[in-house]
């Protein structure tokens, strides 16, 4: 599903072609027991589902893009919610006409190479659901 090399507190990760990115990154965090950290990456995908949070309805609106795209930027963080790995990742991806789509990344399937850097912060960072915001936000008291 992926291969990696650790250098200090950072992991260089290559996810296998035709693999779904969010599932692979979650498996990686579980395997390496990373409880908090930062993720950045680039790569090529053939399919991507983005979500847009509507603050008025407090609901996510999902949209699937099925076309070849180049991840120009993927950035996010690792924390935990209910003791499970929680990934919060945003992405900007370039289309064949050089326009870009961007948003909160729900899932994406690789079609080409991928190169990620994951930094392990070395401790637990928890989230809680905020009914006011409708979002899972950091809870630094835990
Ligand atoms: Fe988000």
PDB file of N, CA and C in Angstrom, residues 20-88:
ATOM      1  N   UNK A  20      -5.949   4.504  -2.663  1.00  0.00           N
ATOM      2  CA  UNK A  20      -6.689   5.652  -2.136  1.00  0.00           C
ATOM      3  C   UNK A  20      -5.834   6.303  -1.030  1.00  0.00           C
ATOM      4  N   UNK A  21      -5.606   7.589  -1.149  1.00  0.00           N
ATOM      5  CA  UNK A  21      -4.627   8.305  -0.324  1.00  0.00           C
ATOM      6  C   UNK A  21      -5.007   8.377   1.159  1.00  0.00           C
ATOM      7  N   UNK A  22      -6.227   8.768   1.472  1.00  0.00           N
ATOM      8  CA  UNK A  22      -6.603   8.977   2.876  1.00  0.00           C
ATOM      9  C   UNK A  22      -6.556   7.661   3.659  1.00  0.00           C
ATOM     10  N   UNK A  23      -7.014   6.585   3.036  1.00  0.00           N
ATOM     11  CA  UNK A  23      -6.956   5.271   3.678  1.00  0.00           C
ATOM     12  C   UNK A  23      -5.518   4.845   3.925  1.00  0.00           C
ATOM     13  N   UNK A  24      -4.645   5.087   2.931  1.00  0.00           N
ATOM     14  CA  UNK A  24      -3.234   4.701   3.055  1.00  0.00           C
ATOM     15  C   UNK A  24      -2.551   5.518   4.152  1.00  0.00           C
ATOM     16  N   UNK A  25      -2.819   6.818   4.210  1.00  0.00           N
ATOM     17  CA  UNK A  25      -2.196   7.668   5.230  1.00  0.00           C
ATOM     18  C   UNK A  25      -2.685   7.288   6.630  1.00  0.00           C
ATOM     19  N   UNK A  26      -3.965   6.917   6.750  1.00  0.00           N
ATOM     20  CA  UNK A  26      -4.505   6.473   8.043  1.00  0.00           C
ATOM     21  C   UNK A  26      -3.827   5.183   8.474  1.00  0.00           C
ATOM     22  N   UNK A  27      -3.671   4.233   7.549  1.00  0.00           N
ATOM     23  CA  UNK A  27      -2.987   2.967   7.859  1.00  0.00           C
ATOM     24  C   UNK A  27      -1.553   3.222   8.281  1.00  0.00           C
ATOM     25  N   UNK A  28      -0.894   4.150   7.581  1.00  0.00           N
ATOM     26  CA  UNK A  28       0.490   4.487   7.916  1.00  0.00           C
ATOM     27  C   UNK A  28       0.580   5.027   9.343  1.00  0.00           C
ATOM     28  N   UNK A  29      -0.318   5.936   9.716  1.00  0.00           N
ATOM     29  CA  UNK A  29      -0.294   6.519  11.068  1.00  0.00           C
ATOM     30  C   UNK A  29      -0.554   5.455  12.125  1.00  0.00           C
ATOM     31  N   UNK A  30      -1.454   4.522  11.832  1.00  0.00           N
ATOM     32  CA  UNK A  30      -1.732   3.431  12.777  1.00  0.00           C
ATOM     33  C   UNK A  30      -0.514   2.526  12.926  1.00  0.00           C
ATOM     34  N   UNK A  31       0.122   2.186  11.797  1.00  0.00           N
ATOM     35  CA  UNK A  31       1.276   1.283  11.831  1.00  0.00           C
ATOM     36  C   UNK A  31       2.448   1.905  12.599  1.00  0.00           C
ATOM     37  N   UNK A  32       2.704   3.178  12.355  1.00  0.00           N
ATOM     38  CA  UNK A  32       3.854   3.848  12.974  1.00  0.00           C
ATOM     39  C   UNK A  32       3.495   4.480  14.327  1.00  0.00           C
ATOM     40  N   UNK A  33       2.228   4.396  14.710  1.00  0.00           N
ATOM     41  CA  UNK A  33       1.715   4.935  15.977  1.00  0.00           C
ATOM     42  C   UNK A  33       1.967   6.440  16.099  1.00  0.00           C
ATOM     43  N   UNK A  34       1.766   7.134  15.008  1.00  0.00           N
ATOM     44  CA  UNK A  34       1.863   8.601  15.033  1.00  0.00           C
ATOM     45  C   UNK A  34       0.530   9.152  15.542  1.00  0.00           C
ATOM     46  N   UNK A  35       0.579   9.892  16.656  1.00  0.00           N
ATOM     47  CA  UNK A  35      -0.640  10.394  17.288  1.00  0.00           C
ATOM     48  C   UNK A  35      -0.905  11.854  16.948  1.00  0.00           C
ATOM     49  N   UNK A  36       0.137  12.547  16.511  1.00  0.00           N
ATOM     50  CA  UNK A  36      -0.039  13.935  16.077  1.00  0.00           C
ATOM     51  C   UNK A  36       1.102  14.260  15.121  1.00  0.00           C
ATOM     52  N   UNK A  37       0.822  15.144  14.178  1.00  0.00           N
ATOM     53  CA  UNK A  37       1.876  15.488  13.233  1.00  0.00           C
ATOM     54  C   UNK A  37       1.378  16.365  12.105  1.00  0.00           C
ATOM     55  N   UNK A  38       2.280  16.573  11.153  1.00  0.00           N
ATOM     56  CA  UNK A  38       1.968  17.398   9.980  1.00  0.00           C
ATOM     57  C   UNK A  38       2.207  16.564   8.729  1.00  0.00           C
ATOM     58  N   UNK A  39       1.382  16.810   7.726  1.00  0.00           N
ATOM     59  CA  UNK A  39       1.482  16.080   6.454  1.00  0.00           C
ATOM     60  C   UNK A  39       1.578  17.084   5.313  1.00  0.00           C
ATOM     61  N   UNK A  40       2.494  16.827   4.386  1.00  0.00           N
ATOM     62  CA  UNK A  40       2.485  17.577   3.136  1.00  0.00           C
ATOM     63  C   UNK A  40       2.775  16.595   2.019  1.00  0.00           C
ATOM     64  N   UNK A  41       2.365  16.936   0.803  1.00  0.00           N
ATOM     65  CA  UNK A  41       2.600  15.982  -0.272  1.00  0.00           C
ATOM     66  C   UNK A  41       2.274  16.516  -1.650  1.00  0.00           C
ATOM     67  N   UNK A  42       2.763  15.751  -2.635  1.00  0.00           N
ATOM     68  CA  UNK A  42       2.458  15.999  -4.050  1.00  0.00           C
ATOM     69  C   UNK A  42       2.229  14.654  -4.711  1.00  0.00           C
ATOM     70  N   UNK A  43       1.641  14.674  -5.899  1.00  0.00           N
ATOM     71  CA  UNK A  43       1.371  13.421  -6.591  1.00  0.00           C
ATOM     72  C   UNK A  43       0.340  13.630  -7.682  1.00  0.00           C
ATOM     73  N   UNK A  44       0.039  12.554  -8.412  1.00  0.00           N
ATOM     74  CA  UNK A  44      -0.946  12.633  -9.491  1.00  0.00           C
ATOM     75  C   UNK A  44      -2.113  11.714  -9.162  1.00  0.00           C
ATOM     76  N   UNK A  45      -3.331  12.206  -9.421  1.00  0.00           N
ATOM     77  CA  UNK A  45      -4.535  11.428  -9.108  1.00  0.00           C
ATOM     78  C   UNK A  45      -5.478  11.382 -10.309  1.00  0.00           C
ATOM     79  N   UNK A  46      -6.320  10.353 -10.323  1.00  0.00           N
ATOM     80  CA  UNK A  46      -7.302  10.216 -11.406  1.00  0.00           C
ATOM     81  C   UNK A  46      -8.714  10.466 -10.899  1.00  0.00           C
ATOM     82  N   UNK A  47      -8.830  10.596  -9.581  1.00  0.00           N
ATOM     83  CA  UNK A  47     -10.154  10.749  -8.973  1.00  0.00           C
ATOM     84  C   UNK A  47      -9.979  11.396  -7.609  1.00  0.00           C
ATOM     85  N   UNK A  48     -10.874  12.315  -7.289  1.00  0.00           N
ATOM     86  CA  UNK A  48     -10.725  13.024  -6.028  1.00  0.00           C
ATOM     87  C   UNK A  48     -12.098  13.497  -5.549  1.00  0.00           C
ATOM     88  N   UNK A  49     -12.402  13.293  -4.265  1.00  0.00           N
ATOM     89  CA  UNK A  49     -13.649  13.818  -3.706  1.00  0.00           C
ATOM     90  C   UNK A  49     -13.299  14.895  -2.691  1.00  0.00           C
ATOM     91  N   UNK A  50     -13.819  16.092  -2.926  1.00  0.00           N
ATOM     92  CA  UNK A  50     -13.571  17.236  -2.050  1.00  0.00           C
ATOM     93  C   UNK A  50     -14.839  17.554  -1.276  1.00  0.00           C
ATOM     94  N   UNK A  51     -14.659  18.142  -0.090  1.00  0.00           N
ATOM     95  CA  UNK A  51     -15.832  18.589   0.647  1.00  0.00           C
ATOM     96  C   UNK A  51     -15.697  20.078   0.953  1.00  0.00           C
ATOM     97  N   UNK A  52     -16.839  20.699   0.940  1.00  0.00           N
ATOM     98  CA  UNK A  52     -16.910  22.125   1.265  1.00  0.00           C
ATOM     99  C   UNK A  52     -17.844  22.256   2.459  1.00  0.00           C
ATOM    100  N   UNK A  53     -17.360  22.870   3.523  1.00  0.00           N
ATOM    101  CA  UNK A  53     -18.189  23.027   4.721  1.00  0.00           C
ATOM    102  C   UNK A  53     -19.029  24.287   4.597  1.00  0.00           C
ATOM    103  N   UNK A  54     -20.335  24.111   4.683  1.00  0.00           N
ATOM    104  CA  UNK A  54     -21.254  25.244   4.630  1.00  0.00           C
ATOM    105  C   UNK A  54     -21.571  25.670   6.066  1.00  0.00           C
ATOM    106  N   UNK A  55     -21.035  26.811   6.526  1.00  0.00           N
ATOM    107  CA  UNK A  55     -21.231  27.204   7.933  1.00  0.00           C
ATOM    108  C   UNK A  55     -22.677  27.522   8.274  1.00  0.00           C
ATOM    109  N   UNK A  56     -23.484  27.854   7.279  1.00  0.00           N
ATOM    110  CA  UNK A  56     -24.894  28.170   7.552  1.00  0.00           C
ATOM    111  C   UNK A  56     -25.681  26.907   7.905  1.00  0.00           C
ATOM    112  N   UNK A  57     -25.436  25.839   7.148  1.00  0.00           N
ATOM    113  CA  UNK A  57     -26.169  24.590   7.401  1.00  0.00           C
ATOM    114  C   UNK A  57     -25.368  23.656   8.318  1.00  0.00           C
ATOM    115  N   UNK A  58     -24.082  24.000   8.560  1.00  0.00           N
ATOM    116  CA  UNK A  58     -23.165  23.155   9.329  1.00  0.00           C
ATOM    117  C   UNK A  58     -23.066  21.761   8.710  1.00  0.00           C
ATOM    118  N   UNK A  59     -23.173  21.720   7.402  1.00  0.00           N
ATOM    119  CA  UNK A  59     -23.091  20.438   6.699  1.00  0.00           C
ATOM    120  C   UNK A  59     -22.023  20.507   5.617  1.00  0.00           C
ATOM    121  N   UNK A  60     -21.469  19.340   5.297  1.00  0.00           N
ATOM    122  CA  UNK A  60     -20.478  19.255   4.227  1.00  0.00           C
ATOM    123  C   UNK A  60     -21.175  18.973   2.904  1.00  0.00           C
ATOM    124  N   UNK A  61     -20.692  19.637   1.866  1.00  0.00           N
ATOM    125  CA  UNK A  61     -21.178  19.355   0.520  1.00  0.00           C
ATOM    126  C   UNK A  61     -20.021  18.711  -0.228  1.00  0.00           C
ATOM    127  N   UNK A  62     -20.228  17.467  -0.672  1.00  0.00           N
ATOM    128  CA  UNK A  62     -19.157  16.704  -1.322  1.00  0.00           C
ATOM    129  C   UNK A  62     -19.283  16.774  -2.838  1.00  0.00           C
ATOM    130  N   UNK A  63     -18.119  16.784  -3.500  1.00  0.00           N
ATOM    131  CA  UNK A  63     -18.122  16.783  -4.971  1.00  0.00           C
ATOM    132  C   UNK A  63     -16.976  15.905  -5.450  1.00  0.00           C
ATOM    133  N   UNK A  64     -17.290  15.014  -6.393  1.00  0.00           N
ATOM    134  CA  UNK A  64     -16.290  14.082  -6.918  1.00  0.00           C
ATOM    135  C   UNK A  64     -15.798  14.563  -8.287  1.00  0.00           C
ATOM    136  N   UNK A  65     -14.480  14.554  -8.479  1.00  0.00           N
ATOM    137  CA  UNK A  65     -13.876  14.923  -9.763  1.00  0.00           C
ATOM    138  C   UNK A  65     -13.186  13.687 -10.323  1.00  0.00           C
ATOM    139  N   UNK A  66     -13.625  13.228 -11.505  1.00  0.00           N
ATOM    140  CA  UNK A  66     -13.021  12.034 -12.114  1.00  0.00           C
ATOM    141  C   UNK A  66     -12.265  12.456 -13.354  1.00  0.00           C
ATOM    142  N   UNK A  67     -11.023  12.820 -13.180  1.00  0.00           N
ATOM    143  CA  UNK A  67     -10.157  13.244 -14.275  1.00  0.00           C
ATOM    144  C   UNK A  67      -8.718  13.228 -13.749  1.00  0.00           C
ATOM    145  N   UNK A  68      -7.775  13.216 -14.667  1.00  0.00           N
ATOM    146  CA  UNK A  68      -6.374  13.231 -14.249  1.00  0.00           C
ATOM    147  C   UNK A  68      -6.008  14.623 -13.728  1.00  0.00           C
ATOM    148  N   UNK A  69      -5.444  14.665 -12.516  1.00  0.00           N
ATOM    149  CA  UNK A  69      -5.058  15.944 -11.908  1.00  0.00           C
ATOM    150  C   UNK A  69      -3.704  15.800 -11.216  1.00  0.00           C
ATOM    151  N   UNK A  70      -3.022  16.904 -11.125  1.00  0.00           N
ATOM    152  CA  UNK A  70      -1.718  16.950 -10.461  1.00  0.00           C
ATOM    153  C   UNK A  70      -1.903  17.646  -9.108  1.00  0.00           C
ATOM    154  N   UNK A  71      -1.560  16.963  -8.036  1.00  0.00           N
ATOM    155  CA  UNK A  71      -1.656  17.610  -6.719  1.00  0.00           C
ATOM    156  C   UNK A  71      -0.564  18.670  -6.642  1.00  0.00           C
ATOM    157  N   UNK A  72      -0.980  19.932  -6.685  1.00  0.00           N
ATOM    158  CA  UNK A  72      -0.017  21.031  -6.615  1.00  0.00           C
ATOM    159  C   UNK A  72       0.388  21.288  -5.173  1.00  0.00           C
ATOM    160  N   UNK A  73      -0.548  21.000  -4.269  1.00  0.00           N
ATOM    161  CA  UNK A  73      -0.259  21.173  -2.847  1.00  0.00           C
ATOM    162  C   UNK A  73      -1.236  20.349  -2.024  1.00  0.00           C
ATOM    163  N   UNK A  74      -0.706  19.606  -1.104  1.00  0.00           N
ATOM    164  CA  UNK A  74      -1.540  18.878  -0.138  1.00  0.00           C
ATOM    165  C   UNK A  74      -0.929  19.166   1.215  1.00  0.00           C
ATOM    166  N   UNK A  75      -1.754  19.659   2.126  1.00  0.00           N
ATOM    167  CA  UNK A  75      -1.234  20.028   3.443  1.00  0.00           C
ATOM    168  C   UNK A  75      -2.279  19.689   4.499  1.00  0.00           C
ATOM    169  N   UNK A  76      -1.811  19.230   5.651  1.00  0.00           N
ATOM    170  CA  UNK A  76      -2.767  18.884   6.686  1.00  0.00           C
ATOM    171  C   UNK A  76      -2.106  18.459   7.973  1.00  0.00           C
ATOM    172  N   UNK A  77      -2.935  17.937   8.877  1.00  0.00           N
ATOM    173  CA  UNK A  77      -2.405  17.540  10.176  1.00  0.00           C
ATOM    174  C   UNK A  77      -3.008  16.236  10.664  1.00  0.00           C
ATOM    175  N   UNK A  78      -2.344  15.668  11.659  1.00  0.00           N
ATOM    176  CA  UNK A  78      -2.759  14.404  12.264  1.00  0.00           C
ATOM    177  C   UNK A  78      -3.086  14.683  13.728  1.00  0.00           C
ATOM    178  N   UNK A  79      -4.244  14.208  14.155  1.00  0.00           N
ATOM    179  CA  UNK A  79      -4.617  14.305  15.564  1.00  0.00           C
ATOM    180  C   UNK A  79      -5.490  13.087  15.854  1.00  0.00           C
ATOM    181  N   UNK A  80      -6.198  13.095  16.998  1.00  0.00           N
ATOM    182  CA  UNK A  80      -7.078  11.961  17.252  1.00  0.00           C
ATOM    183  C   UNK A  80      -8.437  12.427  17.743  1.00  0.00           C
ATOM    184  N   UNK A  81      -9.444  11.650  17.363  1.00  0.00           N
ATOM    185  CA  UNK A  81     -10.826  11.898  17.777  1.00  0.00           C
ATOM    186  C   UNK A  81     -11.357  10.549  18.277  1.00  0.00           C
ATOM    187  N   UNK A  82     -11.813  10.515  19.537  1.00  0.00           N
ATOM    188  CA  UNK A  82     -12.274   9.251  20.139  1.00  0.00           C
ATOM    189  C   UNK A  82     -11.202   8.166  20.041  1.00  0.00           C
ATOM    190  N   UNK A  83      -9.946   8.576  20.256  1.00  0.00           N
ATOM    191  CA  UNK A  83      -8.794   7.659  20.249  1.00  0.00           C
ATOM    192  C   UNK A  83      -8.536   7.001  18.898  1.00  0.00           C
ATOM    193  N   UNK A  84      -9.093   7.573  17.839  1.00  0.00           N
ATOM    194  CA  UNK A  84      -8.792   7.077  16.490  1.00  0.00           C
ATOM    195  C   UNK A  84      -8.057   8.157  15.714  1.00  0.00           C
ATOM    196  N   UNK A  85      -7.214   7.722  14.772  1.00  0.00           N
ATOM    197  CA  UNK A  85      -6.463   8.670  13.945  1.00  0.00           C
ATOM    198  C   UNK A  85      -7.440   9.568  13.188  1.00  0.00           C
ATOM    199  N   UNK A  86      -7.174  10.872  13.244  1.00  0.00           N
ATOM    200  CA  UNK A  86      -8.027  11.852  12.560  1.00  0.00           C
ATOM    201  C   UNK A  86      -7.124  12.691  11.667  1.00  0.00           C
ATOM    202  N   UNK A  87      -7.378  12.597  10.363  1.00  0.00           N
ATOM    203  CA  UNK A  87      -6.594  13.371   9.404  1.00  0.00           C
ATOM    204  C   UNK A  87      -7.409  14.555   8.922  1.00  0.00           C
ATOM    205  N   UNK A  88      -6.803  15.725   8.955  1.00  0.00           N
ATOM    206  CA  UNK A  88      -7.458  16.921   8.414  1.00  0.00           C
ATOM    207  C   UNK A  88      -6.568  17.424   7.288  1.00  0.00           C
TER     208      UNK A  88
END
